[in-house]
Short mmCIF file of C-alpha atoms and ligand atoms in Angstrom, two decimals:
data_model
loop_
_atom_site.label_atom_id
_atom_site.label_comp_id
_atom_site.label_asym_id
_atom_site.label_seq_id
_atom_site.Cartn_x
_atom_site.Cartn_y
_atom_site.Cartn_z
CA MET A 1 0.09 0.06 -0.01
CA TYR A 2 1.01 3.57 -0.49
CA SER A 3 2.40 5.51 2.51
CA LYS A 4 0.19 8.32 3.98
CA THR A 5 2.31 10.98 2.25
CA GLN A 6 2.06 9.25 -1.11
CA LEU A 7 -1.71 8.80 -0.65
CA ALA A 8 -2.10 12.55 0.40
CA PHE A 9 -0.14 13.63 -2.93
CA LYS A 10 -2.38 11.30 -4.89
CA TYR A 11 -5.50 12.80 -3.37
CA LEU A 12 -4.37 16.40 -3.90
CA SER A 13 -3.75 15.50 -7.53
CA TYR A 14 -7.11 13.88 -7.85
CA PHE A 15 -8.71 16.99 -6.14
CA PHE A 16 -7.11 19.47 -8.54
CA THR A 17 -7.64 17.51 -11.79
CA SER A 18 -11.07 16.07 -11.23
CA SER A 19 -14.41 17.56 -12.47
CA ASN A 20 -15.96 19.98 -10.06
CA GLY A 21 -18.89 17.67 -8.95
CA LYS A 22 -21.51 19.79 -10.23
CA GLY A 23 -21.93 18.30 -13.72
CA HIS A 24 -20.72 21.32 -15.61
CA GLY A 25 -19.53 20.30 -19.07
CA VAL A 26 -20.61 16.52 -18.65
CA HIS A 27 -22.48 15.49 -21.74
CA SER A 28 -23.48 12.10 -20.73
CA PRO A 29 -27.06 12.14 -19.50
CA PHE A 30 -26.38 9.14 -17.37
CA VAL A 31 -23.29 10.66 -15.64
CA PHE A 32 -25.03 14.02 -15.29
CA ASN A 33 -28.07 12.41 -13.50
CA PHE A 34 -25.61 10.48 -11.29
CA ILE A 35 -23.84 13.80 -10.29
CA THR A 36 -26.93 16.09 -9.77
CA LYS A 37 -29.39 13.51 -8.49
CA ILE A 38 -27.34 11.02 -6.42
CA LEU A 39 -23.85 12.43 -5.69
CA ASN A 40 -25.28 15.75 -4.64
CA ASP A 41 -28.52 14.61 -2.94
CA LYS A 42 -28.28 15.90 0.62
CA THR A 43 -31.60 14.50 1.74
CA PRO A 44 -31.36 13.06 5.39
CA TYR A 45 -33.03 9.71 4.62
CA PRO A 46 -34.27 8.20 7.88
CA GLU A 47 -32.25 5.03 7.26
CA TYR A 48 -29.08 7.01 7.73
CA GLU A 49 -30.01 7.55 11.43
CA LYS A 50 -30.67 3.85 12.06
CA VAL A 51 -27.26 2.72 10.61
CA GLU A 52 -25.28 5.54 12.21
CA LYS A 53 -26.67 4.73 15.57
CA LEU A 54 -25.43 1.05 15.16
CA ARG A 55 -22.03 2.34 13.93
CA LYS A 56 -21.83 4.60 17.09
CA GLN A 57 -22.59 1.50 19.26
CA LEU A 58 -19.89 -0.61 17.50
CA LEU A 59 -17.34 2.24 17.93
CA ALA A 60 -17.71 1.97 21.64
CA ASP A 61 -17.69 -1.88 21.82
CA ASN A 62 -14.48 -3.40 23.22
CA ILE A 63 -15.28 -7.06 22.82
CA VAL A 64 -12.22 -8.63 21.08
CA LEU A 65 -12.81 -10.72 17.87
CA THR A 66 -10.48 -13.16 16.33
CA ILE A 67 -10.00 -12.54 12.64
CA GLU A 68 -8.27 -14.49 9.97
CA ASP A 69 -6.20 -12.41 7.63
CA PHE A 70 -7.56 -13.05 4.06
CA GLY A 71 -5.66 -10.29 2.12
CA ALA A 72 -4.32 -6.78 1.92
CA GLY A 73 -7.57 -5.26 3.46
CA SER A 74 -6.08 -3.93 6.68
CA ALA A 75 -3.84 -1.02 6.71
CA VAL A 76 -3.60 -0.94 10.58
CA ALA A 77 -3.83 -4.21 12.42
CA LYS A 78 -1.30 -6.89 11.88
CA THR A 79 -2.48 -9.18 14.79
CA ASN A 80 -5.37 -11.60 14.29
CA SER A 81 -7.46 -10.23 17.03
CA ARG A 82 -9.10 -6.74 17.23
CA THR A 83 -11.89 -5.06 19.08
CA VAL A 84 -15.06 -4.49 17.36
CA ALA A 85 -14.49 -0.75 17.92
CA SER A 86 -11.29 -0.93 15.97
CA ILE A 87 -12.88 -2.87 13.19
CA ALA A 88 -15.76 -0.30 13.02
CA LYS A 89 -13.25 2.53 12.94
CA ASN A 90 -10.85 1.06 10.39
CA ALA A 91 -12.83 -1.36 8.00
CA ALA A 92 -16.15 -0.03 7.69
CA LYS A 93 -16.79 2.49 4.84
CA PRO A 94 -17.28 6.02 6.26
CA LYS A 95 -20.79 7.30 6.15
CA LYS A 96 -20.13 9.56 3.08
CA PHE A 97 -19.47 6.69 0.76
CA ALA A 98 -21.82 4.03 2.43
CA GLN A 99 -24.59 6.75 2.06
CA LEU A 100 -23.77 7.25 -1.63
CA LEU A 101 -24.08 3.49 -2.20
CA PHE A 102 -27.44 3.69 -0.47
CA ARG A 103 -28.58 6.47 -2.83
CA MET A 104 -27.31 4.62 -5.92
CA VAL A 105 -29.34 1.49 -4.93
CA LYS A 106 -32.44 3.71 -4.21
CA GLU A 107 -32.05 5.28 -7.72
CA TYR A 108 -31.05 2.33 -9.87
CA GLN A 109 -33.35 -0.22 -8.17
CA PRO A 110 -31.09 -3.30 -8.73
CA GLN A 111 -32.86 -6.67 -7.97
CA THR A 112 -29.63 -8.41 -6.82
CA ILE A 113 -27.00 -6.77 -4.80
CA MET A 114 -23.64 -8.39 -3.89
CA GLU A 115 -20.93 -7.27 -1.32
CA LEU A 116 -17.50 -8.82 -1.10
CA GLY A 117 -16.42 -8.09 2.42
CA THR A 118 -19.13 -7.69 4.88
CA SER A 119 -16.96 -6.93 7.93
CA LEU A 120 -19.47 -5.80 10.69
CA GLY A 121 -22.22 -5.15 8.13
CA ILE A 122 -22.34 -1.33 8.18
CA THR A 123 -22.41 -0.78 4.35
CA SER A 124 -24.41 -4.18 3.91
CA SER A 125 -27.14 -2.45 6.17
CA TYR A 126 -27.29 0.46 3.97
CA LEU A 127 -27.42 -1.64 0.85
CA SER A 128 -30.34 -3.69 2.38
CA LEU A 129 -32.35 -0.72 3.67
CA ALA A 130 -31.94 1.05 0.38
CA LYS A 131 -34.14 -1.58 -1.25
CA PRO A 132 -35.74 -4.15 1.10
CA GLY A 133 -37.33 -5.81 -1.91
CA ALA A 134 -33.97 -6.78 -3.39
CA LYS A 135 -31.83 -9.80 -2.64
CA LEU A 136 -28.66 -8.91 -0.82
CA VAL A 137 -25.73 -11.45 -0.87
CA THR A 138 -22.90 -10.23 1.35
CA MET A 139 -19.68 -12.32 1.91
CA GLU A 140 -17.16 -12.37 4.69
CA GLY A 141 -14.33 -14.65 5.46
CA ALA A 142 -13.63 -14.02 9.14
CA ALA A 143 -16.24 -16.30 11.18
CA GLU A 144 -16.39 -14.09 14.24
CA VAL A 145 -16.81 -11.05 12.28
CA ALA A 146 -19.51 -12.59 10.20
CA ASN A 147 -21.32 -13.72 13.27
CA ARG A 148 -21.10 -10.30 14.63
CA ALA A 149 -22.54 -8.83 11.35
CA LYS A 150 -25.51 -11.19 11.51
CA LYS A 151 -26.35 -10.02 15.18
CA ASN A 152 -26.15 -6.46 13.76
CA PHE A 153 -28.55 -7.31 10.97
CA GLN A 154 -30.96 -8.66 13.50
CA ILE A 155 -30.65 -5.43 15.52
CA LEU A 156 -31.77 -3.63 12.45
CA ASP A 157 -34.32 -6.18 11.68
CA LEU A 158 -32.97 -6.76 8.12
CA GLN A 159 -34.79 -9.47 6.15
CA ASN A 160 -33.41 -9.49 2.58
CA TYR A 161 -29.87 -10.76 3.06
CA SER A 162 -27.86 -13.83 2.94
CA LEU A 163 -24.39 -13.78 4.58
CA ILE A 164 -21.97 -16.32 3.06
CA GLN A 165 -19.06 -17.07 5.43
CA GLY A 166 -15.80 -18.20 3.77
CA ASN A 167 -12.88 -17.30 1.66
CA PHE A 168 -14.10 -15.58 -1.56
CA ASP A 169 -11.57 -17.67 -3.45
CA HIS A 170 -13.72 -20.77 -2.33
CA THR A 171 -17.16 -19.32 -2.21
CA LEU A 172 -17.57 -16.73 -4.97
CA SER A 173 -17.94 -18.89 -8.01
CA ALA A 174 -20.83 -20.97 -6.52
CA VAL A 175 -22.57 -17.84 -5.22
CA VAL A 176 -22.42 -16.07 -8.68
CA ASN A 177 -23.54 -19.43 -10.17
CA ASP A 178 -26.73 -19.50 -8.10
CA LEU A 179 -27.66 -15.85 -9.08
CA SER A 180 -29.69 -15.12 -12.20
CA ALA A 181 -27.83 -11.65 -12.41
CA VAL A 182 -25.53 -9.37 -10.56
CA ASP A 183 -27.26 -6.04 -10.85
CA PHE A 184 -25.06 -4.14 -8.29
CA ALA A 185 -21.83 -5.19 -6.52
CA PHE A 186 -19.58 -3.55 -4.03
CA ILE A 187 -16.21 -5.21 -3.93
CA ASP A 188 -14.51 -4.30 -0.71
CA GLY A 189 -12.12 -7.06 0.35
CA ASN A 190 -8.73 -8.42 -0.65
CA HIS A 191 -7.40 -5.26 -1.96
CA ARG A 192 -4.79 -6.74 -4.26
CA ARG A 193 -4.34 -6.76 -7.90
CA GLU A 194 -4.83 -10.45 -8.88
CA PRO A 195 -7.83 -11.29 -6.72
CA THR A 196 -9.50 -7.95 -7.57
CA GLU A 197 -9.22 -8.70 -11.30
CA LYS A 198 -10.30 -12.24 -10.81
CA TYR A 199 -13.39 -11.28 -8.84
CA PHE A 200 -14.24 -8.71 -11.58
CA LEU A 201 -14.01 -11.54 -14.22
CA GLU A 202 -16.18 -14.01 -12.09
CA LEU A 203 -18.86 -11.36 -11.68
CA LEU A 204 -18.78 -10.30 -15.41
CA PRO A 205 -20.86 -13.23 -16.93
CA LYS A 206 -23.88 -12.32 -14.63
CA THR A 207 -23.78 -8.45 -15.39
CA ASN A 208 -26.16 -6.88 -17.86
CA ASN A 209 -26.51 -3.41 -19.48
CA GLU A 210 -27.78 -1.89 -16.25
CA SER A 211 -25.23 -3.46 -13.88
CA ILE A 212 -23.01 -1.42 -11.66
CA LEU A 213 -19.89 -2.72 -9.98
CA ILE A 214 -18.08 -0.61 -7.37
CA PHE A 215 -14.47 -1.22 -6.46
CA ASP A 216 -13.26 0.05 -3.12
CA ASP A 217 -9.85 1.74 -2.76
CA ILE A 218 -8.65 1.85 -6.34
CA HIS A 219 -5.81 4.21 -5.47
CA TRP A 220 -4.78 2.46 -2.16
CA SER A 221 -1.72 0.84 -3.63
CA SER A 222 0.10 0.57 -7.02
CA GLU A 223 -1.51 -3.06 -7.29
CA MET A 224 -4.83 -1.67 -6.85
CA GLU A 225 -4.30 1.03 -9.33
CA LEU A 226 -3.15 -1.55 -11.92
CA ALA A 227 -6.31 -3.70 -11.23
CA TRP A 228 -8.50 -0.53 -11.80
CA GLU A 229 -6.59 0.16 -15.06
CA THR A 230 -7.21 -3.53 -16.13
CA ILE A 231 -10.91 -3.11 -15.29
CA LYS A 232 -11.17 0.20 -17.12
CA ASN A 233 -9.63 -1.29 -20.19
CA HIS A 234 -11.86 -4.31 -20.36
CA PRO A 235 -13.82 -4.36 -23.54
CA SER A 236 -17.19 -4.84 -21.84
CA VAL A 237 -16.75 -1.78 -19.69
CA ARG A 238 -18.30 1.26 -21.29
CA CYS A 239 -17.93 3.97 -18.59
CA THR A 240 -16.08 4.39 -15.27
CA ILE A 241 -16.30 7.05 -12.62
CA ASP A 242 -13.32 7.61 -10.30
CA LEU A 243 -14.25 9.19 -6.93
CA PHE A 244 -10.83 8.37 -5.65
CA PHE A 245 -11.90 6.09 -2.81
CA ILE A 246 -14.15 4.14 -4.89
CA GLY A 247 -14.34 3.32 -8.66
CA ILE A 248 -17.68 2.86 -10.36
CA VAL A 249 -18.03 0.54 -13.45
CA ILE A 250 -20.82 0.97 -15.94
CA PHE A 251 -21.74 -1.36 -18.86
CA ARG A 252 -24.49 0.65 -20.51
CA GLN A 253 -24.30 0.27 -24.36
CA GLU A 254 -25.49 4.11 -24.65
CA PHE A 255 -21.72 4.84 -24.14
CA ARG A 256 -20.76 4.17 -27.82
CA GLU A 257 -17.21 5.42 -26.93
CA LYS A 258 -15.72 4.25 -23.71
CA GLN A 259 -15.65 7.10 -21.23
CA HIS A 260 -13.85 7.74 -18.01
CA PHE A 261 -14.73 10.40 -15.55
CA THR A 262 -12.90 11.58 -12.52
CA ILE A 263 -15.38 13.55 -10.27
CA ARG A 264 -14.69 15.34 -7.07
CA PHE A 265 -16.81 14.13 -4.25
C1 SAM B 301 -12.74 -3.36 4.31
S1 SAM B 301 -13.75 -4.59 5.17
C2 SAM B 301 -15.25 -4.49 4.50
C3 SAM B 301 -16.07 -3.38 5.02
C4 SAM B 301 -17.51 -3.32 4.65
N1 SAM B 301 -17.78 -3.39 3.34
C5 SAM B 301 -18.10 -1.93 5.18
O1 SAM B 301 -17.94 -1.03 4.52
O2 SAM B 301 -18.69 -2.03 6.27
C6 SAM B 301 -13.04 -6.15 4.13
C7 SAM B 301 -13.55 -7.37 4.60
O3 SAM B 301 -13.16 -8.42 3.68
C8 SAM B 301 -12.86 -9.63 4.38
N2 SAM B 301 -12.00 -10.31 3.44
C9 SAM B 301 -10.91 -9.97 2.85
N3 SAM B 301 -10.35 -10.73 1.99
C10 SAM B 301 -11.30 -11.75 1.98
C11 SAM B 301 -11.30 -12.98 1.34
N4 SAM B 301 -10.40 -13.40 0.52
N5 SAM B 301 -12.43 -13.85 1.50
C12 SAM B 301 -13.35 -13.47 2.50
N6 SAM B 301 -13.40 -12.44 3.19
C13 SAM B 301 -12.41 -11.59 2.99
C14 SAM B 301 -12.04 -9.14 5.55
O4 SAM B 301 -12.21 -10.13 6.57
C15 SAM B 301 -12.81 -7.83 6.00
O5 SAM B 301 -13.75 -8.13 6.97
#
């Protein structure tokens, strides 16, 4: 992974070279709608409060969980036991991005949602609440973390999820096989080049014109930047949106020419 200083320089470069986040000069109706209706939507949806209340409880929870290390996902802990509070602080997506995913699900209405990397279930909860009628499949390798996520889902009374516990390398292909389509997926675990490219290729056969894939931490390391380049260049990808901390992949055929946007958020 990049050092804090390297990341700060990268972020500054993103900040000063990205489009201003207001949609000026964006000719694609899809991307213009994304910016004006979703990215800049400041509505305080009631679901936000529910999930953030849970996050607050987890941030104060000093129970220690044993975690297996499945990849390069943790920038902080090297040991295999961490408090719930530390996991909530370091692994869960901050509310700015988790709430953006919530708004995307609300707007695009996917039937099938996947998440690779449940952790304590903060972002999964946002995805579930955004469309209770959708099917959410969330996947987590660490058994104690997965069990805690299940408890959290019970607290929020979520009904539309299944949590698959196990290493993605062993569980993903069967899960994808069982789904009729992957309409929306958040890939947020095992932040290394080869697994990230592999997960992309495994999800691809079940994507369609409206599918959206979101990759976390695309600028976190040179490996992740290479993976992001490979994904951007794949022939089936028609448009990408780089928000620095996440990268969004779109397959819509209305993009006759491949287009890449970098937007300030
Ligand atoms: C960054 S956290 C996910 C955070 C969560 N999406 C959120 O925003 O609340 C990544 C999770 O992926 C899990 N993970 C990483 N590599 C994995 C693998 N190969 N198989 C299964 N789980 C894995 C880790 O155990 C960790 O809990």
